[in-house]
PDB file of C-alpha atoms and ligand atoms in Angstrom:
ATOM      1  CA  MET A 107      27.619  -4.726  -3.993  1.00 84.00           C
ATOM      2  CA  ASP A 108      29.323  -7.414  -1.068  1.00 95.00           C
ATOM      3  CA  TYR A 109      28.624 -10.785  -0.717  1.00 97.00           C
ATOM      4  CA  LYS A 110      26.478 -10.766   2.258  1.00 97.00           C
ATOM      5  CA  GLU A 111      24.231  -8.672   0.277  1.00 98.00           C
ATOM      6  CA  LEU A 112      24.425 -11.069  -2.549  1.00 98.00           C
ATOM      7  CA  MET A 113      23.602 -13.910  -0.337  1.00 98.00           C
ATOM      8  CA  LYS A 114      20.625 -11.789   0.884  1.00 98.00           C
ATOM      9  CA  SER A 115      19.090 -11.188  -2.693  1.00 98.00           C
ATOM     10  CA  ALA A 116      19.428 -15.123  -2.997  1.00 98.00           C
ATOM     11  CA  GLN A 117      17.267 -15.729  -0.137  1.00 98.00           C
ATOM     12  CA  GLU A 118      14.849 -13.181  -1.161  1.00 98.00           C
ATOM     13  CA  ALA A 119      14.561 -14.768  -4.511  1.00 98.00           C
ATOM     14  CA  ARG A 120      13.538 -18.048  -2.959  1.00 98.00           C
ATOM     15  CA  LYS A 121      10.331 -16.777  -2.005  1.00 98.00           C
ATOM     16  CA  PHE A 122       9.428 -16.863  -5.809  1.00 98.00           C
ATOM     17  CA  SER A 123      10.568 -20.701  -6.108  1.00 98.00           C
ATOM     18  CA  TYR A 124       7.984 -22.801  -7.951  1.00 98.00           C
ATOM     19  CA  THR A 125       8.544 -26.181  -6.017  1.00 98.00           C
ATOM     20  CA  PRO A 126       4.946 -28.103  -5.515  1.00 98.00           C
ATOM     21  CA  TYR A 127       6.985 -31.645  -6.477  1.00 98.00           C
ATOM     22  CA  SER A 128       9.968 -31.138  -4.427  1.00 98.00           C
ATOM     23  CA  HIS A 129       9.075 -28.824  -1.800  1.00 98.00           C
ATOM     24  CA  PHE A 130      13.019 -27.508  -2.487  1.00 98.00           C
ATOM     25  CA  LYS A 131      13.319 -24.090  -2.922  1.00 98.00           C
ATOM     26  CA  VAL A 132      16.154 -22.289  -4.337  1.00 98.00           C
ATOM     27  CA  GLY A 133      17.077 -18.556  -4.633  1.00 98.00           C
ATOM     28  CA  ALA A 134      20.315 -17.334  -6.970  1.00 98.00           C
ATOM     29  CA  ALA A 135      21.647 -13.854  -7.174  1.00 98.00           C
ATOM     30  CA  LEU A 136      24.149 -13.092 -10.058  1.00 98.00           C
ATOM     31  CA  LEU A 137      26.375 -10.364  -9.998  1.00 98.00           C
ATOM     32  CA  THR A 138      27.498  -8.624 -13.213  1.00 98.00           C
ATOM     33  CA  LYS A 139      30.772  -7.181 -13.950  1.00 98.00           C
ATOM     34  CA  SER A 140      28.431  -4.010 -14.516  1.00 97.00           C
ATOM     35  CA  GLY A 141      27.465  -4.193 -11.402  1.00 97.00           C
ATOM     36  CA  LYS A 142      24.258  -5.134 -11.961  1.00 98.00           C
ATOM     37  CA  VAL A 143      21.708  -8.154  -9.761  1.00 98.00           C
ATOM     38  CA  TYR A 144      19.627 -10.695 -11.724  1.00 98.00           C
ATOM     39  CA  THR A 145      17.759 -12.987  -9.001  1.00 98.00           C
ATOM     40  CA  GLY A 146      16.266 -16.481 -10.306  1.00 98.00           C
ATOM     41  CA  CYS A 147      14.534 -19.005  -8.600  1.00 99.00           C
ATOM     42  CA  ASN A 148      13.641 -22.697  -9.337  1.00 98.00           C
ATOM     43  CA  ILE A 149      10.649 -23.425 -11.738  1.00 98.00           C
ATOM     44  CA  GLU A 150       9.363 -26.991 -11.701  1.00 98.00           C
ATOM     45  CA  ASN A 151       6.816 -28.756 -13.913  1.00 98.00           C
ATOM     46  CA  ALA A 152       4.765 -31.277 -13.888  1.00 98.00           C
ATOM     47  CA  ALA A 153       6.503 -33.525 -16.638  1.00 98.00           C
ATOM     48  CA  TYR A 154       9.612 -32.757 -14.367  1.00 98.00           C
ATOM     49  CA  THR A 155      12.215 -32.774 -16.835  1.00 98.00           C
ATOM     50  CA  PRO A 156      11.350 -28.694 -18.063  1.00 98.00           C
ATOM     51  CA  THR A 157      11.904 -27.931 -14.385  1.00 98.00           C
ATOM     52  CA  ASN A 158      14.833 -25.107 -14.429  1.00 98.00           C
ATOM     53  CA  CYS A 159      16.939 -24.602 -11.243  1.00 98.00           C
ATOM     54  CA  ALA A 160      17.271 -21.219  -9.475  1.00 99.00           C
ATOM     55  CA  GLU A 161      20.850 -20.424 -11.101  1.00 98.00           C
ATOM     56  CA  ARG A 162      19.932 -21.087 -14.569  1.00 98.00           C
ATOM     57  CA  THR A 163      16.869 -18.723 -14.306  1.00 99.00           C
ATOM     58  CA  ALA A 164      19.444 -15.652 -12.925  1.00 99.00           C
ATOM     59  CA  ILE A 165      21.863 -16.603 -15.525  1.00 98.00           C
ATOM     60  CA  PHE A 166      19.215 -17.038 -19.072  1.00 98.00           C
ATOM     61  CA  LYS A 167      17.705 -13.697 -17.690  1.00 98.00           C
ATOM     62  CA  ALA A 168      20.975 -12.308 -17.598  1.00 98.00           C
ATOM     63  CA  VAL A 169      21.783 -13.185 -20.770  1.00 98.00           C
ATOM     64  CA  SER A 170      18.065 -12.862 -22.137  1.00 98.00           C
ATOM     65  CA  GLU A 171      19.153  -8.749 -21.791  1.00 98.00           C
ATOM     66  CA  SER A 172      22.374  -9.016 -23.234  1.00 98.00           C
ATOM     67  CA  GLU A 173      24.939  -9.304 -19.890  1.00 98.00           C
ATOM     68  CA  THR A 174      26.981 -11.746 -20.642  1.00 98.00           C
ATOM     69  CA  GLU A 175      30.139 -11.056 -18.455  1.00 98.00           C
ATOM     70  CA  PHE A 176      29.729 -12.204 -14.368  1.00 98.00           C
ATOM     71  CA  GLU A 177      31.616 -11.944 -11.415  1.00 98.00           C
ATOM     72  CA  ALA A 178      29.429 -13.959  -9.134  1.00 98.00           C
ATOM     73  CA  ILE A 179      26.864 -16.060  -7.953  1.00 98.00           C
ATOM     74  CA  ALA A 180      25.254 -16.490  -4.574  1.00 98.00           C
ATOM     75  CA  ILE A 181      23.015 -19.392  -3.717  1.00 98.00           C
ATOM     76  CA  VAL A 182      20.532 -20.352  -1.116  1.00 98.00           C
ATOM     77  CA  GLY A 183      18.441 -23.234  -0.969  1.00 98.00           C
ATOM     78  CA  GLY A 184      16.471 -25.910   1.503  1.00 98.00           C
ATOM     79  CA  ARG A 185      13.454 -27.643   2.326  1.00 98.00           C
ATOM     80  CA  ASP A 186      10.682 -25.362   2.192  1.00 97.00           C
ATOM     81  CA  GLY A 187      10.850 -23.572   5.910  1.00 95.00           C
ATOM     82  CA  GLU A 188      14.206 -24.439   6.206  1.00 97.00           C
ATOM     83  CA  THR A 189      17.400 -23.272   4.992  1.00 97.00           C
ATOM     84  CA  SER A 190      20.812 -26.070   4.141  1.00 98.00           C
ATOM     85  CA  PRO A 191      23.859 -25.001   4.801  1.00 98.00           C
ATOM     86  CA  LEU A 192      25.315 -25.739   1.554  1.00 98.00           C
ATOM     87  CA  CYS A 193      23.296 -25.605  -1.245  1.00 98.00           C
ATOM     88  CA  ALA A 194      25.729 -26.511  -3.973  1.00 98.00           C
ATOM     89  CA  PRO A 195      24.476 -26.160  -7.966  1.00 98.00           C
ATOM     90  CA  CYS A 196      23.848 -29.133  -9.714  1.00 98.00           C
ATOM     91  CA  GLY A 197      26.023 -30.194 -12.900  1.00 98.00           C
ATOM     92  CA  VAL A 198      24.087 -28.570 -15.340  1.00 98.00           C
ATOM     93  CA  CYS A 199      24.002 -25.698 -13.552  1.00 98.00           C
ATOM     94  CA  ARG A 200      27.778 -25.664 -13.330  1.00 98.00           C
ATOM     95  CA  GLN A 201      28.102 -26.753 -17.132  1.00 98.00           C
ATOM     96  CA  VAL A 202      26.005 -23.405 -17.707  1.00 98.00           C
ATOM     97  CA  ILE A 203      28.340 -21.264 -15.875  1.00 98.00           C
ATOM     98  CA  ALA A 204      30.899 -22.125 -17.616  1.00 98.00           C
ATOM     99  CA  GLU A 205      29.646 -21.294 -20.551  1.00 98.00           C
ATOM    100  CA  PHE A 206      30.016 -17.563 -19.749  1.00 98.00           C
ATOM    101  CA  CYS A 207      32.659 -17.067 -16.578  1.00 98.00           C
ATOM    102  CA  ASP A 208      35.991 -17.366 -16.319  1.00 96.00           C
ATOM    103  CA  SER A 209      37.750 -20.364 -13.630  1.00 97.00           C
ATOM    104  CA  ASP A 210      38.167 -17.457 -11.048  1.00 97.00           C
ATOM    105  CA  PHE A 211      33.936 -16.595 -11.173  1.00 98.00           C
ATOM    106  CA  LYS A 212      33.122 -16.812  -7.458  1.00 98.00           C
ATOM    107  CA  ILE A 213      30.251 -18.999  -6.023  1.00 98.00           C
ATOM    108  CA  ILE A 214      28.825 -18.049  -3.081  1.00 98.00           C
ATOM    109  CA  LEU A 215      27.306 -20.893  -0.648  1.00 98.00           C
ATOM    110  CA  GLY A 216      26.005 -21.227   2.460  1.00 98.00           C
ATOM    111  CA  THR A 217      23.354 -18.735   4.471  1.00 96.00           C
ATOM    112  CA  GLU A 218      23.486 -14.945   4.471  1.00 95.00           C
ATOM    113  CA  GLU A 219      24.878 -15.303   8.259  1.00 96.00           C
ATOM    114  CA  ASN A 220      27.951 -18.169   7.188  1.00 97.00           C
ATOM    115  CA  TYR A 221      28.565 -18.522   3.539  1.00 98.00           C
ATOM    116  CA  SER A 222      32.197 -19.726   1.768  1.00 98.00           C
ATOM    117  CA  VAL A 223      33.517 -18.113  -1.518  1.00 98.00           C
ATOM    118  CA  HIS A 224      34.241 -20.795  -4.207  1.00 98.00           C
ATOM    119  CA  THR A 225      35.965 -20.694  -7.773  1.00 98.00           C
ATOM    120  CA  LEU A 226      34.231 -22.131 -10.938  1.00 98.00           C
ATOM    121  CA  SER A 227      37.466 -24.224 -11.493  1.00 98.00           C
ATOM    122  CA  SER A 228      37.690 -25.813  -8.021  1.00 98.00           C
ATOM    123  CA  ILE A 229      33.404 -26.627  -8.468  1.00 98.00           C
ATOM    124  CA  LEU A 230      34.009 -27.914 -11.914  1.00 98.00           C
ATOM    125  CA  PRO A 231      37.430 -29.147 -12.824  1.00 98.00           C
ATOM    126  CA  TYR A 232      38.442 -30.475 -16.010  1.00 97.00           C
ATOM    127  CA  SER A 233      35.454 -28.820 -18.086  1.00 96.00           C
ATOM    128  CA  PHE A 234      34.458 -29.139 -21.239  1.00 97.00           C
ATOM    129  CA  GLY A 235      33.564 -25.954 -22.950  1.00 96.00           C
ATOM    130  CA  LYS A 236      34.181 -23.584 -26.231  1.00 94.00           C
ATOM    131  CA  LYS A 237      38.371 -23.894 -25.755  1.00 94.00           C
ATOM    132  CA  ASP A 238      37.681 -27.941 -26.615  1.00 97.00           C
ATOM    133  CA  LEU A 239      35.860 -27.539 -30.152  1.00 97.00           C
TER     134      LEU A 239
HETATM  135  N1  THU B  54      17.846 -27.170  -7.325  1.00 87.31           N
HETATM  136  C1  THU B  54      18.200 -25.470  -8.133  1.00 87.31           C
HETATM  137  O1  THU B  54      17.356 -24.877  -8.194  1.00 87.31           O
HETATM  138  N2  THU B  54      19.534 -25.435  -8.049  1.00 87.31           N
HETATM  139  C2  THU B  54      20.462 -26.551  -7.674  1.00 87.31           C
HETATM  140  O2  THU B  54      21.686 -26.361  -8.159  1.00 87.31           O
HETATM  141  C3  THU B  54      19.997 -27.589  -7.855  1.00 87.31           C
HETATM  142  C4  THU B  54      18.498 -28.452  -7.325  1.00 87.31           C
HETATM  143  C5  THU B  54      16.305 -27.152  -7.547  1.00 87.31           C
HETATM  144  C6  THU B  54      15.776 -28.043  -8.887  1.00 87.31           C
HETATM  145  C7  THU B  54      14.467 -28.633  -8.437  1.00 87.31           C
HETATM  146  O3  THU B  54      13.105 -27.833  -8.235  1.00 87.31           O
HETATM  147  C8  THU B  54      14.929 -29.057  -6.916  1.00 87.31           C
HETATM  148  O4  THU B  54      15.877 -27.799  -6.664  1.00 87.31           O
HETATM  149  C9  THU B  54      14.942 -30.461  -6.083  1.00 87.31           C
HETATM  150  O5  THU B  54      16.353 -31.158  -7.034  1.00 87.31           O
END
């Protein structure tokens, strides 16, 4: 699967975002090394802190089905009815990505038409992880 198709899957996953509080809708599509795609959306909560980001929804879906080796994640987000030119993952999601992914794991940001490819090490330098324990 190419990155444009992965962005399309992320955009489609946005449709299921549950965002009655922020009205900011995010979709993610996670590509495993075995070639499967797990999608996710953000799911908010009236108590706010239980909110789960789209990226973590996708990663937790995959891990819960025994997939732990990942190649890339595409992320598309923006206010309801709009798509941001670049919606970067939050710090918590970067840390969760770092739990499972190598430094050259690819993070694809932007829109289906105009996206850029980043690496985990470029968006999370000096990371803390299992190597430090
Ligand atoms: N959000 C994500 O789903 N992914 C991110 O990396 C950034 C933030 C969600 C959480 C919340 O539902 C909304 O966007 C506003 O922060």
